[in-house]
Coordinates of C-alpha atoms in Angstrom, one line a residue:
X1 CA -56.5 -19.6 -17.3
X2 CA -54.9 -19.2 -13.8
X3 CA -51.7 -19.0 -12.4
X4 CA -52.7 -22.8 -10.9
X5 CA -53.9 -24.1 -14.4
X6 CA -50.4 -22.8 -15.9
X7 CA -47.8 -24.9 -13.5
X8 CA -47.1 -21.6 -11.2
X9 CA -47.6 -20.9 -7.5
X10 CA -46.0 -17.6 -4.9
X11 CA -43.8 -20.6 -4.3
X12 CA -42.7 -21.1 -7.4
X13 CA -42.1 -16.9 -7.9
X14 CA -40.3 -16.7 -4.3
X15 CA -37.6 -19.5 -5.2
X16 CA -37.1 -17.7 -8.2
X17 CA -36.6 -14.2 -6.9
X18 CA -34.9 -15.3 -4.0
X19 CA -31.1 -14.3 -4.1
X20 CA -29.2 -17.1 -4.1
X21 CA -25.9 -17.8 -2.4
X22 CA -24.6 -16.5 1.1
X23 CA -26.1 -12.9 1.1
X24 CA -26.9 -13.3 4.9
X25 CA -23.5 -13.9 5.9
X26 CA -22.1 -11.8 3.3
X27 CA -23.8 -8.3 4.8
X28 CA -22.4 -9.4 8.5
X29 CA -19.1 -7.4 8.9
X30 CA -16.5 -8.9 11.0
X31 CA -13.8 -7.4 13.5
X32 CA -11.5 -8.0 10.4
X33 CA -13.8 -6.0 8.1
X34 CA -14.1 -3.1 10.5
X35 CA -10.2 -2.9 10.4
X36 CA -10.5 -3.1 6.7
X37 CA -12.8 -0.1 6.6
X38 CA -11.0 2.0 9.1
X39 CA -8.1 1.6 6.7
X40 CA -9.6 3.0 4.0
X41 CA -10.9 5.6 5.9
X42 CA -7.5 6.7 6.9
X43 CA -6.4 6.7 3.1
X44 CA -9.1 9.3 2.5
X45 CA -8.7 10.9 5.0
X46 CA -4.7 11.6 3.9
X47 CA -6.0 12.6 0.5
X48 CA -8.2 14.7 2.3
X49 CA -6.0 16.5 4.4
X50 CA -3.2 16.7 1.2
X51 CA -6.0 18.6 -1.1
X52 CA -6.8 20.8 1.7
X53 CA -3.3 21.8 2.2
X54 CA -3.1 22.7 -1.7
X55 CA -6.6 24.7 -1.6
X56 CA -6.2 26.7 1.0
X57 CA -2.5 27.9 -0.5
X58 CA -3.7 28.6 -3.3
X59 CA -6.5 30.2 -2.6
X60 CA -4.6 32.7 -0.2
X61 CA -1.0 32.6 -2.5
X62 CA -1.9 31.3 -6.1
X63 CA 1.4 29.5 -4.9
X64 CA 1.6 25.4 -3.1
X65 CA 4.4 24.5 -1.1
X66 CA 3.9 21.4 0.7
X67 CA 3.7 22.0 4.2
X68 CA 5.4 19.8 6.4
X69 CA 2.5 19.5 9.0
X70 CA -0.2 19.0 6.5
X71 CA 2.5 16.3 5.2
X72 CA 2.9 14.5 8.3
X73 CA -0.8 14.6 9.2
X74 CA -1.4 12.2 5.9
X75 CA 1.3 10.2 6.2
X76 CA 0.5 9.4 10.4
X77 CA -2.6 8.6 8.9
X78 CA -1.6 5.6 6.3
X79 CA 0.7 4.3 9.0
X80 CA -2.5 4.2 11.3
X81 CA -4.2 2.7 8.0
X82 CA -1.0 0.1 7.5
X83 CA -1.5 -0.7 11.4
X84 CA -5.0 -1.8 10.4
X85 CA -4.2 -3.8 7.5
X86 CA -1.4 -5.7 9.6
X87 CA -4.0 -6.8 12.2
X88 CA -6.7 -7.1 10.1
X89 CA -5.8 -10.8 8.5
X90 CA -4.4 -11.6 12.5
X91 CA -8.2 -11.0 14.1
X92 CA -9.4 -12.9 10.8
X93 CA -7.9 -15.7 11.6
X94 CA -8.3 -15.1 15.3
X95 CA -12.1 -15.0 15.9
X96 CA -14.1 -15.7 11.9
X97 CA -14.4 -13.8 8.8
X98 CA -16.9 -12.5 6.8
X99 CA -17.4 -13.3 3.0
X100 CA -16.5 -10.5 1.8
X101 CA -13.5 -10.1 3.8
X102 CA -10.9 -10.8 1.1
X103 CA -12.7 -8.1 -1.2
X104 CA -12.8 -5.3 1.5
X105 CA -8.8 -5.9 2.4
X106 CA -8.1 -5.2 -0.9
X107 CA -10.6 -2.6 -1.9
X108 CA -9.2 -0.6 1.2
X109 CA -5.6 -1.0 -0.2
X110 CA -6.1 0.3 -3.4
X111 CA -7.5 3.4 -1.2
X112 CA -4.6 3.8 1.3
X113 CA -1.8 2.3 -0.4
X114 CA -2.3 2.8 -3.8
X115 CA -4.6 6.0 -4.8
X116 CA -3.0 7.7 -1.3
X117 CA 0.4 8.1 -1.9
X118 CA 0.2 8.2 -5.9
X119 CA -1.9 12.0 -5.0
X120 CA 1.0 12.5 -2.5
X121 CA 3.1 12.4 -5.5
X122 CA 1.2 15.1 -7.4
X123 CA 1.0 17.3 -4.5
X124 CA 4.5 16.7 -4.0
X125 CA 5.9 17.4 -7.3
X126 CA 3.0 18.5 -9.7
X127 CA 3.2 22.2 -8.4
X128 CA 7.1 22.4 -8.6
X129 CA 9.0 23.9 -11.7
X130 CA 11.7 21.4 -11.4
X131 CA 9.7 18.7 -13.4
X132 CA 7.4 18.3 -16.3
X133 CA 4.1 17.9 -15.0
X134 CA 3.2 14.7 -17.3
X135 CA 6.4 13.1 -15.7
X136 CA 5.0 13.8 -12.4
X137 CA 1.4 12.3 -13.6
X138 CA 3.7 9.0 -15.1
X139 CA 4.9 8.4 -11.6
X140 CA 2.0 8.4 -9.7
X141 CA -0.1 6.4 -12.1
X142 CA 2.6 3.8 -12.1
X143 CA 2.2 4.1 -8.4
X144 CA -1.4 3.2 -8.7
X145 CA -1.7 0.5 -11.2
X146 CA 1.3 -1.2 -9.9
X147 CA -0.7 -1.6 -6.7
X148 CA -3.8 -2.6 -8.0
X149 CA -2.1 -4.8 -10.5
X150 CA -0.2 -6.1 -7.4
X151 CA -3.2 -6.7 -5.4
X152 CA -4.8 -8.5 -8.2
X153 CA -2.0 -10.9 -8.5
X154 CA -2.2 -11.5 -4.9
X155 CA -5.7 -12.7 -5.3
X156 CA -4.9 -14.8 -7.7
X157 CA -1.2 -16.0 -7.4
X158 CA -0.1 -18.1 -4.6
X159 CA 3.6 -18.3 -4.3
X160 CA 5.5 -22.3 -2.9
X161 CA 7.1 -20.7 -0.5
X162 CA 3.5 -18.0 1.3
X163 CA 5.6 -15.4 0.9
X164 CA 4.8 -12.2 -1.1
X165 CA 5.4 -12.1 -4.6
X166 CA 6.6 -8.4 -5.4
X167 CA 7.1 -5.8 -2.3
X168 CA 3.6 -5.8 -0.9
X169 CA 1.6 -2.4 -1.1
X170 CA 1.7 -1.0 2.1
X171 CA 5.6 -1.1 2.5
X172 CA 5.8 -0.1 -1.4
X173 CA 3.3 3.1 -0.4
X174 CA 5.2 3.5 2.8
X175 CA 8.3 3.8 0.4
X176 CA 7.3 6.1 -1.7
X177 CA 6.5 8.3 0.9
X178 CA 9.6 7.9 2.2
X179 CA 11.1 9.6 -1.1
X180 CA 8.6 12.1 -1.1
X181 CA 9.8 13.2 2.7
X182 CA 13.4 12.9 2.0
X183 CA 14.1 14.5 -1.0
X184 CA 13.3 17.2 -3.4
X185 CA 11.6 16.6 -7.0
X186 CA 14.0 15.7 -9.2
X187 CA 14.5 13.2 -12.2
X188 CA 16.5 11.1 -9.9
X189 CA 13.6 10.6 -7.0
X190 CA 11.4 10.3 -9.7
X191 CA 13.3 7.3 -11.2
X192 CA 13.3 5.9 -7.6
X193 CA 9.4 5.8 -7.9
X194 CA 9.0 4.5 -10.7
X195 CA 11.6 1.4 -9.3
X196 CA 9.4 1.1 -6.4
X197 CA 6.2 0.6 -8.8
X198 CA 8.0 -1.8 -10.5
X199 CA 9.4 -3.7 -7.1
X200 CA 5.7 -3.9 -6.7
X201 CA 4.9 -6.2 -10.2
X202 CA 8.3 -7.9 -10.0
X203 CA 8.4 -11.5 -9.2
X204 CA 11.0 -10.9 -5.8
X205 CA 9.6 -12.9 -3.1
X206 CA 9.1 -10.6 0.4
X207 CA 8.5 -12.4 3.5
X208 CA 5.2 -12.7 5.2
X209 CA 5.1 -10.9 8.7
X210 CA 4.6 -13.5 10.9
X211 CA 5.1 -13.9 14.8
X212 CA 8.2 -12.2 16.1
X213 CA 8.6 -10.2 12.5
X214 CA 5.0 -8.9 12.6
X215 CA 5.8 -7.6 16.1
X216 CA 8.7 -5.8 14.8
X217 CA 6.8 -4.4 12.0
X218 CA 4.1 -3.1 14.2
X219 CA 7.0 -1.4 16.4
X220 CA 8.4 -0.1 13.5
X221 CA 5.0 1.5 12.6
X222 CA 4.9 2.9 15.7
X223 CA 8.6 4.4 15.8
X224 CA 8.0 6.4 12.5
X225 CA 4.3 7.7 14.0
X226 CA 6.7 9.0 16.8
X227 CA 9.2 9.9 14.3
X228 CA 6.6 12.3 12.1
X229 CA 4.8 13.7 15.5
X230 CA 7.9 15.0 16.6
X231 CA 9.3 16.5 12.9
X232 CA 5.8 18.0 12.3
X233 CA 5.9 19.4 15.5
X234 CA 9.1 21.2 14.9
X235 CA 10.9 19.8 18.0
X236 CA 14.6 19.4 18.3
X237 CA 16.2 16.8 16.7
X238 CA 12.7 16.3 14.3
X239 CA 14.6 16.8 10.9
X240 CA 17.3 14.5 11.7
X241 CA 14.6 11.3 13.0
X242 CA 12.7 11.6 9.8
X243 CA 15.9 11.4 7.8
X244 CA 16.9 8.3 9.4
X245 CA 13.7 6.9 9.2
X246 CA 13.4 7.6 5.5
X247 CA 16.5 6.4 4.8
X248 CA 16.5 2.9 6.6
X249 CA 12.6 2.0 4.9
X250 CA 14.2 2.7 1.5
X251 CA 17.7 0.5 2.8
X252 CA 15.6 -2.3 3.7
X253 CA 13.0 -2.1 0.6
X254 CA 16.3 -1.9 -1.4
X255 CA 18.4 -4.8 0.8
X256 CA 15.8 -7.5 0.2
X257 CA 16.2 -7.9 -3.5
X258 CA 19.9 -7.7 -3.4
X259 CA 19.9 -10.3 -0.7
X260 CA 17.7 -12.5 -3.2
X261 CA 19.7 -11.5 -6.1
X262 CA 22.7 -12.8 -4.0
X263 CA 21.0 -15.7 -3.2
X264 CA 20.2 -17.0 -6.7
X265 CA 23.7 -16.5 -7.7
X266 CA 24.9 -18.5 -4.8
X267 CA 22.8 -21.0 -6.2
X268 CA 24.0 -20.9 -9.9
X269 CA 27.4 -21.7 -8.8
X270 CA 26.6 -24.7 -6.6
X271 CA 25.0 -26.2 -9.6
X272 CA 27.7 -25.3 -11.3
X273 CA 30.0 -27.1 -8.9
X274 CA 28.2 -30.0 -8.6
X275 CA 27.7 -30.2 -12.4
X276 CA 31.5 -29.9 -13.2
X277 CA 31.9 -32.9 -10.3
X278 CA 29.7 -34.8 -11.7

């Protein structure tokens, strides 16, 4: 009995075999997806450069103190990565994008935004004798799994309004970082990470940057790269730029939900009013 006598042919074999859906188009990478990778190779790179920094103490001191430079290096980095993931949805739109666009974007955001500045957290406070090192590990897993469970919920969730639904990752990651620049370990900071994490999974609405705010985003960017070159190259002045650029991303991560919070409250009374008129 042949393969003939039986009903089968190579045709039959090949249309079986034969992967099914858009796998062409899905191994073409775009403009967008090459922004998309060269954002995650920034996040490894700032991991990178952080471990490096704690090796080579150690190896010469048995001691880690986080070195400014070494600090600054990573964090230029996720910046460049966060310049990258602002453009990379703007040239998507602009010229095409791939399938698998959506996918890469977020796999590169768990990298940069999400594993990145949760191991800035361990270098920054996991060596220190000022905290227990399990409370240290607690922050930056909540760090982590509140971006990935923040970028699942993106994927998923659309909000009425097209705005974000939690402080989106790469301003959360550029917050933590913020904290980690600014201050000391202490329970206090600590606590501040653990609200950022949770700004991250919380259902306040963040606007998109769109237009005229994603230009000012991008020159913000670009004023804290200027910001860290100049405090990690120990010029006058450096100490006091990185302060106030800590401090203003925190004011602004912190403003938004008070200004929403304000907002709904505005909005209770008018019902109220209009209830009691009625």
């Amino acid at each position: 009995m042949t393969m003939a006598d039986a009903g089968w042919s190579m045709d039959d074999l090949d249309e079986d075999e034969a992967p099914r859906g858009p796998v062409g188009k899905a191994f073409r990478l775009s403009a967008a997806d090459s922004l998309s990778i060269g954002n995650a190779v920034c996040g490894f790179l700032a991991v990178c450069v952080l471990a490096w920094s704690a090796i080579a103490q150690l190896q010469q001191s048995r001691e880690f103190h986080p070195d400014p430079r070494y600090f600054a290096t990573a964090v230029v980095l996720l910046l460049i990565g966060a310049t990258c993931d602002l453009f990379d949805g703007l040239v998507a739109r602009r010229f095409r994008a791939s399938a698998m666009g959506a996918e890469l974007d977020n796999l590169a955001d768990v990298i940069s935004f999400g594993f990145a500045p949760a191991f800035m957290v361990v270098a920054w406070a996991g060596f220190s004798h000022s905290l227990p090192l399990w409370l240290v590990l607690c922050a930056a897993v909540s760090v982590l799994v509140a971006g990935v469970v923040r970028l699942a919920r993106f994927a998923c969730v659309k909000t009425k309004s097209g705005d974000f639904m939690g402080l989106p990752i790469p301003m959360g990651a550029m917050t933590v970082v913020s904290i980690v620049l600014l201050f000391q370990p202490s329970y206090p900071t600590v606590i501040g990470i653990f609200a950022v994490a949770w700004l991250m999974v919380s259902r306040i609405e963040y606007p998109k940057p769109k237009g005229n705010l994603a230009a000012v985003v991008l020159a913000w960017i670009m004023v804290n790269v200027a910001c860290l070159i100049i405090w990690a190259a120990d010029l006058a002045g450096g100490d006091i730029l990185i302060q106030i650029g800590a401090c203003m991303q925190i004011a602004l991560v912190s403003a938004i939900p008070l200004r929403v919070l304000m907002f709904k409250r505005e909005q209770r009374k008018e019902r109220k009013l209009t209830g009691s008129v009625r």
